[in-house]
mmCIF file of C-alpha atoms in Angstrom:
data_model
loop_
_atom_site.group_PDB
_atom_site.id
_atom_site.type_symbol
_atom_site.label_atom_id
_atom_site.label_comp_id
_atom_site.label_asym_id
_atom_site.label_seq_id
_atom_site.Cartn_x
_atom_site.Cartn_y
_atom_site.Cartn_z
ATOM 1 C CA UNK G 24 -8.389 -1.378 -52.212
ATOM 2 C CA UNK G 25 -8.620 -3.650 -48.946
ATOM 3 C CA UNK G 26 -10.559 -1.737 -45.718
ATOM 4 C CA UNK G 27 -8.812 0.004 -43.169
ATOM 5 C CA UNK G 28 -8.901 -2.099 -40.477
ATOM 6 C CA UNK G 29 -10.859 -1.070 -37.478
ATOM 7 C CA UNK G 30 -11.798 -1.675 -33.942
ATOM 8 C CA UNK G 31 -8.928 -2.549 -31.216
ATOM 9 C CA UNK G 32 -6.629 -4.783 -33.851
ATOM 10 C CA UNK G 33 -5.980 -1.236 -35.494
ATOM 11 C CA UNK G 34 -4.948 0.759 -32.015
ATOM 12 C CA UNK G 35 -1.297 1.415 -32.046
ATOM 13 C CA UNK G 36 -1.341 -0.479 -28.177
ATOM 14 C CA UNK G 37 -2.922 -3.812 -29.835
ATOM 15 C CA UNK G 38 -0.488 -3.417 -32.663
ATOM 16 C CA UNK G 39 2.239 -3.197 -29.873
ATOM 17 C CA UNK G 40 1.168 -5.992 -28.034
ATOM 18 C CA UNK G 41 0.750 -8.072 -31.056
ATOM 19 C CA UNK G 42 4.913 -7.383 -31.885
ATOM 20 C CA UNK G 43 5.453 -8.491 -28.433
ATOM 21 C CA UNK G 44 3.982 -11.932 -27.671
ATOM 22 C CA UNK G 45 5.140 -12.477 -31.150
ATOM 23 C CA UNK G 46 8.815 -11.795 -29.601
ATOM 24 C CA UNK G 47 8.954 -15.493 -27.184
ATOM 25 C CA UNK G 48 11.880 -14.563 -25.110
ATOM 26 C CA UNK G 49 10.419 -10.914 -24.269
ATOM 27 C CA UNK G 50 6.811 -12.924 -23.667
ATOM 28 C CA UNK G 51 8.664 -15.668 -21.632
ATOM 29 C CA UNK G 52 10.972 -13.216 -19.907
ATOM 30 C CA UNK G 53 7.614 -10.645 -19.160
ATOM 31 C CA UNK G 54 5.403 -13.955 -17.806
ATOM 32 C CA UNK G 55 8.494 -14.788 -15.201
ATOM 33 C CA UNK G 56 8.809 -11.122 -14.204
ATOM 34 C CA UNK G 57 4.746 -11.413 -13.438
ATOM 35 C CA UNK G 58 4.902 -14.256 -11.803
ATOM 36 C CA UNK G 59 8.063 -13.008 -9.359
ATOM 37 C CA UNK G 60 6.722 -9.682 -9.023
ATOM 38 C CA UNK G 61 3.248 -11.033 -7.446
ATOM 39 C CA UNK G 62 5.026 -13.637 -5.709
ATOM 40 C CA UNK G 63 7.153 -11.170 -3.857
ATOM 41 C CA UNK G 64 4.855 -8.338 -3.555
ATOM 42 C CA UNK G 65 2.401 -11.101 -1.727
ATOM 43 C CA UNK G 66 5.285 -12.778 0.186
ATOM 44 C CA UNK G 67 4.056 -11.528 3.635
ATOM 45 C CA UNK G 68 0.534 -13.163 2.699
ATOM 46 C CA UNK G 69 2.541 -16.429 1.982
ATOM 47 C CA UNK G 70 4.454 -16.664 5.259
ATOM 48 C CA UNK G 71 0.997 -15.875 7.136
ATOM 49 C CA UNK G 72 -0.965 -18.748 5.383
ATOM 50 C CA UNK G 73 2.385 -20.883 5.623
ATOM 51 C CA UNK G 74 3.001 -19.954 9.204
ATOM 52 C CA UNK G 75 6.182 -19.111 8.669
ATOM 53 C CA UNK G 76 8.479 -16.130 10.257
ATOM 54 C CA UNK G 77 11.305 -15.499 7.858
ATOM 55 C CA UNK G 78 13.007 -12.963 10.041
ATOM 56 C CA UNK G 79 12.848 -15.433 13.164
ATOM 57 C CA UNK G 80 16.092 -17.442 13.617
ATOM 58 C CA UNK G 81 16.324 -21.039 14.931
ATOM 59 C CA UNK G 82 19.575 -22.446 15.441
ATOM 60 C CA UNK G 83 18.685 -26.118 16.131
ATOM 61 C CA UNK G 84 17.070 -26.318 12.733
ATOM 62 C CA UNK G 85 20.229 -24.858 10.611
ATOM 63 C CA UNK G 86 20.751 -25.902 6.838
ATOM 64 C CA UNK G 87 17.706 -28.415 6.905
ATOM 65 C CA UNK G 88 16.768 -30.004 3.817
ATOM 66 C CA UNK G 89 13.736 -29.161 1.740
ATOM 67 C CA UNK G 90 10.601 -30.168 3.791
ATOM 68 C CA UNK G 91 6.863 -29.766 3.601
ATOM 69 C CA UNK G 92 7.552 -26.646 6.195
ATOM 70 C CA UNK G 93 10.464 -25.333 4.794
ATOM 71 C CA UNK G 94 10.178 -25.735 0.776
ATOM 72 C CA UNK G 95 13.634 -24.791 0.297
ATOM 73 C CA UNK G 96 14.770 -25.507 3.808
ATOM 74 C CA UNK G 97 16.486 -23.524 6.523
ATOM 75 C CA UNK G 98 19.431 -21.069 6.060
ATOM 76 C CA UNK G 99 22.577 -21.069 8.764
ATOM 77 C CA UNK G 100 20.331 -19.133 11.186
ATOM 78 C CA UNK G 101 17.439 -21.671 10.769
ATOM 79 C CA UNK G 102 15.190 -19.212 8.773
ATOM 80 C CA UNK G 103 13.118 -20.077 6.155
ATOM 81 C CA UNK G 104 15.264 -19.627 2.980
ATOM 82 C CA UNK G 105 12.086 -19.892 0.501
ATOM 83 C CA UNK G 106 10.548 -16.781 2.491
ATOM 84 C CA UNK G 107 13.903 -14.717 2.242
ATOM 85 C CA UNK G 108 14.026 -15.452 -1.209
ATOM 86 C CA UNK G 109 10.643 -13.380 -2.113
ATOM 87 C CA UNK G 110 11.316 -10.992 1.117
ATOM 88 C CA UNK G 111 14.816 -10.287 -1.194
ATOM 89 C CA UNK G 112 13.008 -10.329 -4.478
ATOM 90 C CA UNK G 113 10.564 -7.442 -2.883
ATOM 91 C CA UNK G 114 13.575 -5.328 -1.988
ATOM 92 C CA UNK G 115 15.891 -5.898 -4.988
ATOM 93 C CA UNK G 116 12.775 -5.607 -7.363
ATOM 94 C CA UNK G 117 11.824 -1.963 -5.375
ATOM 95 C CA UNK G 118 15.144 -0.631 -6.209
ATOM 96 C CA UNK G 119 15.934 -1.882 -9.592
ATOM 97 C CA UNK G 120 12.133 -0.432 -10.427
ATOM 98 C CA UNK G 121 11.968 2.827 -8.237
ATOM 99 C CA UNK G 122 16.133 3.542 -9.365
ATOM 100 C CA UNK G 123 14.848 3.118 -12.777
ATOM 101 C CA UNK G 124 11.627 5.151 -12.548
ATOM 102 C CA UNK G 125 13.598 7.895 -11.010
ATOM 103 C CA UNK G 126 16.621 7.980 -13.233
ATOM 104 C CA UNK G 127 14.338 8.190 -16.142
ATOM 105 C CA UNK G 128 13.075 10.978 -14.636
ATOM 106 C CA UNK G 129 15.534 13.394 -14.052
ATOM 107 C CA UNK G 130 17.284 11.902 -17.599
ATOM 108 C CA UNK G 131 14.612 12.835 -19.316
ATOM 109 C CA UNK G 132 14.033 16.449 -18.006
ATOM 110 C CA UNK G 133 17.908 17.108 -18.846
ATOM 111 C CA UNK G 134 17.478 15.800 -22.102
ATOM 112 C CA UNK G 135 14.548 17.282 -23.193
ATOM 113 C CA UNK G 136 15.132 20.593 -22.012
ATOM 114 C CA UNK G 137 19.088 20.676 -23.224
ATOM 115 C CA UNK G 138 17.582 19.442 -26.778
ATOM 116 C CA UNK G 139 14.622 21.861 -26.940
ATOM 117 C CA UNK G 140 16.376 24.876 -25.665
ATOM 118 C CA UNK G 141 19.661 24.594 -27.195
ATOM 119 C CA UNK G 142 23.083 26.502 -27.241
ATOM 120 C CA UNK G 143 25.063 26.705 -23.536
ATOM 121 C CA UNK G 144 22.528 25.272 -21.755
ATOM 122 C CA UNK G 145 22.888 21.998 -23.778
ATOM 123 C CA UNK G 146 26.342 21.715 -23.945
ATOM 124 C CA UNK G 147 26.576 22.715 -20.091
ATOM 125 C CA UNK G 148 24.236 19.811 -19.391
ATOM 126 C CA UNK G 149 26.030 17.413 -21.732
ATOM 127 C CA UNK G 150 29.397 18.363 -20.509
ATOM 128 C CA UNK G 151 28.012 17.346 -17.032
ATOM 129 C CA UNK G 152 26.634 14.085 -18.479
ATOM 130 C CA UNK G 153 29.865 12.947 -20.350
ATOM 131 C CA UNK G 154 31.780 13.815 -16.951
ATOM 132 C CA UNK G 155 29.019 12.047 -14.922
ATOM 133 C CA UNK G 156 29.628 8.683 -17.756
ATOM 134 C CA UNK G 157 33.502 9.086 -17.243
ATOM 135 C CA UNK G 158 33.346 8.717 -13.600
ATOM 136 C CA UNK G 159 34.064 4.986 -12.134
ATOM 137 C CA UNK G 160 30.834 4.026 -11.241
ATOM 138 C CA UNK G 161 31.427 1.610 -8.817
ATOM 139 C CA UNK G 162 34.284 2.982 -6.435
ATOM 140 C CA UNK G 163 32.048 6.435 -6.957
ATOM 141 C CA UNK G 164 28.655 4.408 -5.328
ATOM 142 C CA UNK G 165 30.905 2.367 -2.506
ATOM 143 C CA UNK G 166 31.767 5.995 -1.184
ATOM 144 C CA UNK G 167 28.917 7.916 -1.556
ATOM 145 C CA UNK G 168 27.450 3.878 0.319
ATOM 146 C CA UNK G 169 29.938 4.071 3.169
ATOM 147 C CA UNK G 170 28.780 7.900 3.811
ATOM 148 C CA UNK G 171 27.677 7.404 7.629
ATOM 149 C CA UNK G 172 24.270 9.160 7.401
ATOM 150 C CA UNK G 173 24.572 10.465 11.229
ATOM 151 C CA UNK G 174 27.426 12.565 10.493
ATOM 152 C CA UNK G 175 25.393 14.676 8.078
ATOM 153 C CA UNK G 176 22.454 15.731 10.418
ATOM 154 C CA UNK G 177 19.926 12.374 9.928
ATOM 155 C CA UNK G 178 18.814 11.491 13.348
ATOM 156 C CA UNK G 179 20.095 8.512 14.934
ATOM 157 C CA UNK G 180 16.806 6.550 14.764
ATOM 158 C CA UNK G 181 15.619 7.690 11.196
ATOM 159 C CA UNK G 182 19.263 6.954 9.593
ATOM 160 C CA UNK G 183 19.116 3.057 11.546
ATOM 161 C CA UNK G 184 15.469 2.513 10.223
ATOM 162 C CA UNK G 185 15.034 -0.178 7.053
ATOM 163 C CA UNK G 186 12.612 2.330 5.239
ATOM 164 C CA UNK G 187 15.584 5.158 5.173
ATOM 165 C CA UNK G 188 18.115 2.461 4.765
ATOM 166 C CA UNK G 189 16.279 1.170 1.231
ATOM 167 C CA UNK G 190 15.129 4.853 -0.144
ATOM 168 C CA UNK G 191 18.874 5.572 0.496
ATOM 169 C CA UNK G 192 20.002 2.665 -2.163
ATOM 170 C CA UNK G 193 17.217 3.610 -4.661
ATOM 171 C CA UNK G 194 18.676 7.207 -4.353
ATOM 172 C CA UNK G 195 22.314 5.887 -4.710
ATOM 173 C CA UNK G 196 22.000 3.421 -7.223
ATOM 174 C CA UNK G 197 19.722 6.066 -9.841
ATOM 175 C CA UNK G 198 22.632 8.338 -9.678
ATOM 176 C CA UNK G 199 24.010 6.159 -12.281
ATOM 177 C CA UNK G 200 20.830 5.426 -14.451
ATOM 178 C CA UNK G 201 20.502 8.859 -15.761
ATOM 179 C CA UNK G 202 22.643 9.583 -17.809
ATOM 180 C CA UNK G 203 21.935 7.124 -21.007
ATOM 181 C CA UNK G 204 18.179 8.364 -20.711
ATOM 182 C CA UNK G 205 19.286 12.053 -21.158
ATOM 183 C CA UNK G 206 21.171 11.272 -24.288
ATOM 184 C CA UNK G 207 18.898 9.368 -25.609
ATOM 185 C CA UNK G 208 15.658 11.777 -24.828
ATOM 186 C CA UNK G 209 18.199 14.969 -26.009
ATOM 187 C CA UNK G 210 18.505 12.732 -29.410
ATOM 188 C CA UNK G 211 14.224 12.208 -29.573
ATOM 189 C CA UNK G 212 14.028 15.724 -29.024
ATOM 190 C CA UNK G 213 16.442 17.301 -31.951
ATOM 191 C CA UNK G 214 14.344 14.691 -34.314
ATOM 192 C CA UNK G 215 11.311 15.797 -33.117
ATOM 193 C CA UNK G 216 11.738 19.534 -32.632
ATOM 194 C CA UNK G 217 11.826 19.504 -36.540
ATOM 195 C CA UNK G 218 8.704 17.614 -37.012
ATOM 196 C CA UNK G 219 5.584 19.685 -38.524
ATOM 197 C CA UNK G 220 3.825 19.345 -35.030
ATOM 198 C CA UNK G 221 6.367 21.175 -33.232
ATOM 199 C CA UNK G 222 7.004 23.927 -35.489
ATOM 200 C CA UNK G 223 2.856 24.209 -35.491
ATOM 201 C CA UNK G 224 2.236 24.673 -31.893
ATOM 202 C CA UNK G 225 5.386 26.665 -32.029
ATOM 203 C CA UNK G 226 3.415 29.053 -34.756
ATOM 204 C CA UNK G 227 0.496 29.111 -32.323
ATOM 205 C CA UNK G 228 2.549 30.101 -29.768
ATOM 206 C CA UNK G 229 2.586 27.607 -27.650
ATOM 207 C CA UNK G 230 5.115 28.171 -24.831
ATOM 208 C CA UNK G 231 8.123 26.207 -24.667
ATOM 209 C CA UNK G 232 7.106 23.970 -21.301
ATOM 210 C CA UNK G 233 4.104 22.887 -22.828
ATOM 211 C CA UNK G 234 5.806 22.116 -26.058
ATOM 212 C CA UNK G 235 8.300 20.132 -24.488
ATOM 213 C CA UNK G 236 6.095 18.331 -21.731
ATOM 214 C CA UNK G 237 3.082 17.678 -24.252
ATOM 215 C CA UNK G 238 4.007 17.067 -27.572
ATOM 216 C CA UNK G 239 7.814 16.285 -27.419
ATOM 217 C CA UNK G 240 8.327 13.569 -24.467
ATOM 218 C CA UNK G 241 4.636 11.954 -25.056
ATOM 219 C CA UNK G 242 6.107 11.271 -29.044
ATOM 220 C CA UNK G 243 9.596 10.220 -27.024
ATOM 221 C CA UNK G 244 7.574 7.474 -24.703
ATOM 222 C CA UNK G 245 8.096 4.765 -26.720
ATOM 223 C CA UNK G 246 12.298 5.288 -25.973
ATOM 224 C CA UNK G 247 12.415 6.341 -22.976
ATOM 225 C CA UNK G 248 10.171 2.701 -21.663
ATOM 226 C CA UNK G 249 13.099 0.907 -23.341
ATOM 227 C CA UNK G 250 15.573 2.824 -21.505
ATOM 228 C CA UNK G 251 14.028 2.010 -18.353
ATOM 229 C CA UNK G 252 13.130 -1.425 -18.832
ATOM 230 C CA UNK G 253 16.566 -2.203 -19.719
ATOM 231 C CA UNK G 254 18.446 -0.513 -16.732
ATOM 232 C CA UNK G 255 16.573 -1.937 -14.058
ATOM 233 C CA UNK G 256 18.640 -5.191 -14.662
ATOM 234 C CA UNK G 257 21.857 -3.104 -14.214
ATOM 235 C CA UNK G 258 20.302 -1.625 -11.238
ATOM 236 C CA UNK G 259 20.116 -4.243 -9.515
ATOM 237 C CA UNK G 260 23.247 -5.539 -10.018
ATOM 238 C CA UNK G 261 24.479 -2.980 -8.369
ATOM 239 C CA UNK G 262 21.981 -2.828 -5.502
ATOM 240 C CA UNK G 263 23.443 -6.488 -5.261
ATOM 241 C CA UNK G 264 26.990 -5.888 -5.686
ATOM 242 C CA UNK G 265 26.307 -2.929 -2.587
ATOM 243 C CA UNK G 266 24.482 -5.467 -0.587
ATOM 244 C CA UNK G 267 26.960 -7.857 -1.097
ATOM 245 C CA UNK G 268 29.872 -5.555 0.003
ATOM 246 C CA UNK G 269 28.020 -4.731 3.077
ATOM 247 C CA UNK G 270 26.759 -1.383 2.302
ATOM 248 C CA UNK G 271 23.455 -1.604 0.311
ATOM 249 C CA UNK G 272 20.491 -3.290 2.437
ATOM 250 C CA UNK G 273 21.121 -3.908 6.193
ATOM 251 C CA UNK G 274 20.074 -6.954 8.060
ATOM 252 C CA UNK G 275 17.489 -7.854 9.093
ATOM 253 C CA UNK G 276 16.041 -7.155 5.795
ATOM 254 C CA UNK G 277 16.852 -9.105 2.977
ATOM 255 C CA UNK G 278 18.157 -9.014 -0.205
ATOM 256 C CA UNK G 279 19.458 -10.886 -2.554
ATOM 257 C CA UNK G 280 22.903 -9.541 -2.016
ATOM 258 C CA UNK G 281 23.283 -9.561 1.471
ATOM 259 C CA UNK G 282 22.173 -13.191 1.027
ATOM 260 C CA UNK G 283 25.074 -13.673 -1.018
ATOM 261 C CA UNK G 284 27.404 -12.308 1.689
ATOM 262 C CA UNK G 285 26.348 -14.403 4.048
ATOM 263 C CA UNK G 286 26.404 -17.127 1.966
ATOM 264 C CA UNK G 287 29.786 -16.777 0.856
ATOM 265 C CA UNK G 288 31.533 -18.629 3.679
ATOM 266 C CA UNK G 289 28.922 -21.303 2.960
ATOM 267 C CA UNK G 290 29.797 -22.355 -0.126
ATOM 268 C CA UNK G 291 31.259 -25.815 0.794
ATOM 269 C CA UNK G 292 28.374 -26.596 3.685
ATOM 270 C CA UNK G 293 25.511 -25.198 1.626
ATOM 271 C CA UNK G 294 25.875 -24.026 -1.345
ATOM 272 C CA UNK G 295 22.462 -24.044 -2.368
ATOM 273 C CA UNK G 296 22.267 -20.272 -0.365
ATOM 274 C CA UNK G 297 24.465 -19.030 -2.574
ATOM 275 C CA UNK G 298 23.290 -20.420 -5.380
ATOM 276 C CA UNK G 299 19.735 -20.003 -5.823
ATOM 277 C CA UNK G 300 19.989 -15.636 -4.573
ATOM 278 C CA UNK G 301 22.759 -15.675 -7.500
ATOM 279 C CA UNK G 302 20.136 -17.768 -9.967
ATOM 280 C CA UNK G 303 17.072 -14.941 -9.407
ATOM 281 C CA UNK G 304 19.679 -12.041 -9.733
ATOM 282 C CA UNK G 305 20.815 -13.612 -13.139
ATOM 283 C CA UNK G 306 17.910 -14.499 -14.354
ATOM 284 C CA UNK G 307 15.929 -11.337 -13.235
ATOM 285 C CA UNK G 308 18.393 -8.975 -14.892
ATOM 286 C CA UNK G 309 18.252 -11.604 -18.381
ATOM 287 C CA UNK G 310 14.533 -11.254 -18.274
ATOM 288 C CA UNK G 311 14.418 -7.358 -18.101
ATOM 289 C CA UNK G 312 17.000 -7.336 -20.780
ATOM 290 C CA UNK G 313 15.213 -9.811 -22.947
ATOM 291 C CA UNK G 314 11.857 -8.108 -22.377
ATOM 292 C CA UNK G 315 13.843 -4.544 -23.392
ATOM 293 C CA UNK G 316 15.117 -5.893 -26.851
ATOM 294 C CA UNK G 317 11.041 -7.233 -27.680
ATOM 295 C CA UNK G 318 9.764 -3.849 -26.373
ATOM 296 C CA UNK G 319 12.206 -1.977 -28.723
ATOM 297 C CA UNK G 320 11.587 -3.912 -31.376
ATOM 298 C CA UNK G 321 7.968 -3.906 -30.568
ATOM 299 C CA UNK G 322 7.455 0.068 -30.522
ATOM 300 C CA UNK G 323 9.474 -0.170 -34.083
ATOM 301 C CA UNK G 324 6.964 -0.138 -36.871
ATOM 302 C CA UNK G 325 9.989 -1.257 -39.103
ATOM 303 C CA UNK G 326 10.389 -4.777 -36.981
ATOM 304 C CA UNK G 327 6.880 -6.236 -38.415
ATOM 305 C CA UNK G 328 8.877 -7.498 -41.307
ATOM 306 C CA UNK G 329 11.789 -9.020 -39.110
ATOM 307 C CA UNK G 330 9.135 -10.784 -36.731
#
């Protein structure tokens, strides 16, 4: 008989790891997600050693040409289009991340708690998540968008500020996330419920919160990071398809889709605006999809063979 292996190759989070750099797109797709994560999240730091303003306009220097002061040059209001790129990566990257975080959330307190407890409360909170799934998603988020925040009690100055303007979108856009992550945690939690560990802190008499929130959604982690990683891609897509519409992320503050809008009359004069906020929104939501497939197949025990 060969030793158990010990030390940190035998932790199931080395064993994980392993799986995943073994996976090259995930590993390439994770490494570009790092490297435009800290790029954005340190994009004020950049203009400041660059001394560069992105948000101050300049119209004799519109649409100039890559230059040691402007790597990617100037947009059509002479700002510094490299600059708006990361200040849009920051914003798009906040909601595709924060939408995700949250719709995981409440998904996975419907689905645990409609799989644990059972009869009408589960199909009640199903019935609500197949109608919620039916819905058209889009026309549904332009509305609940174009909802004029004044007109429901936010005061002017709070409901014109970016801060409310951007936890608004993460809001709107996670109304749509949820839904997957409830079925899929409601699914975890029938397996699970039946396992020996339930049934023994069930026999202990363990209440049903703390069987639920301890030993049922820690064993359903592994699912549930999946789920998350892979809808922040769809998120923003739709935080870009709002922004793009005129209804996600108000100017001043950028985005990659409202960079697209006002690139869109561009296209002939300079279509590099268009294109290269189009090229980080398609390659961002490839990379989160790519690094979902080599986390799933990471957290599968059964993929060691397959890699």
């Amino acid at each position: 008989m060969s030793d158990i292996a010990t030390g940190p190759s035998a932790s199931p989070g080395w064993l994980v790891w392993t799986r995943l750099i073994r996976h090259r797109l995930a590993l390439a797709s994770l490494i570009f997600l790092l490297v435009l994560l800290v790029l954005s999240l340190a994009a004020p730091w950049i203009a400041d050693w660059r001394g560069v303003d992105p948000t101050a306009t300049d119209l004799f220097r519109r649409f100039e040409p890559p230059s040691a002061e402007h790597w990617l040059g100037t947009d059509d209001l002479g700002r510094d289009l490299f600059q708006r790129l990361l200040d849009g990566g920051r914003v798009s990257l906040l909601v595709g991340i924060s939408g995700a975080l949250l719709s995981a959330i409440i998904g996975a307190l419907i689905g645990v708690v409609a799989g644990y407890l059972g009869g009408r409360l589960d199909a009640v909170l199903m019935r609500v998540t197949d109608g919620v799934i039916a819905l058209p998603m889009l026309p549904l988020l332009i509305v609940l968008a174009a909802v004029d925040p004044r007109k429901i009690g936010v005061p002017v100055e709070i409901a014109q500020s970016e801060t409310f303007s951007l936890y608004r979108i993460v809001f709107i856009v996670s109304l749509t996330g949820w839904t997957t992550v409830a079925r899929l945690v409601r699914a975890e939690t029938l397996s699970l419920k039946a396992r020996d560990f339930t049934r023994a802190a069930k026999a202990l008499g363990a209440r049903p919160e703390r069987i639920m929130f301890r030993h049922i959604l820690p064993n359903a982690a592994g699912s549930l990071v999946v789920a998350m990683t892979m809808s922040i891609g769809a998120l923003i897509l739709l935080e870009s398809t709002l922004s793009f519409l005129g209804l996600g992320i108000q100017p001043p503050a950028a985005s990659w889709g409202n960079m697209l809008t006002g690139a869109q009359e561009l296209l002939q004069q300079a279509p590099v605006l268009a294109l290269l906020p189009g090229l980080l929104i398609f390659l961002t939501v490839i990379a989160f999809n790519f690094l979902g497939d080599g986390l799933q197949d990471a957290l599968d025990p059964r993929s060691e063979r397959r890699l």
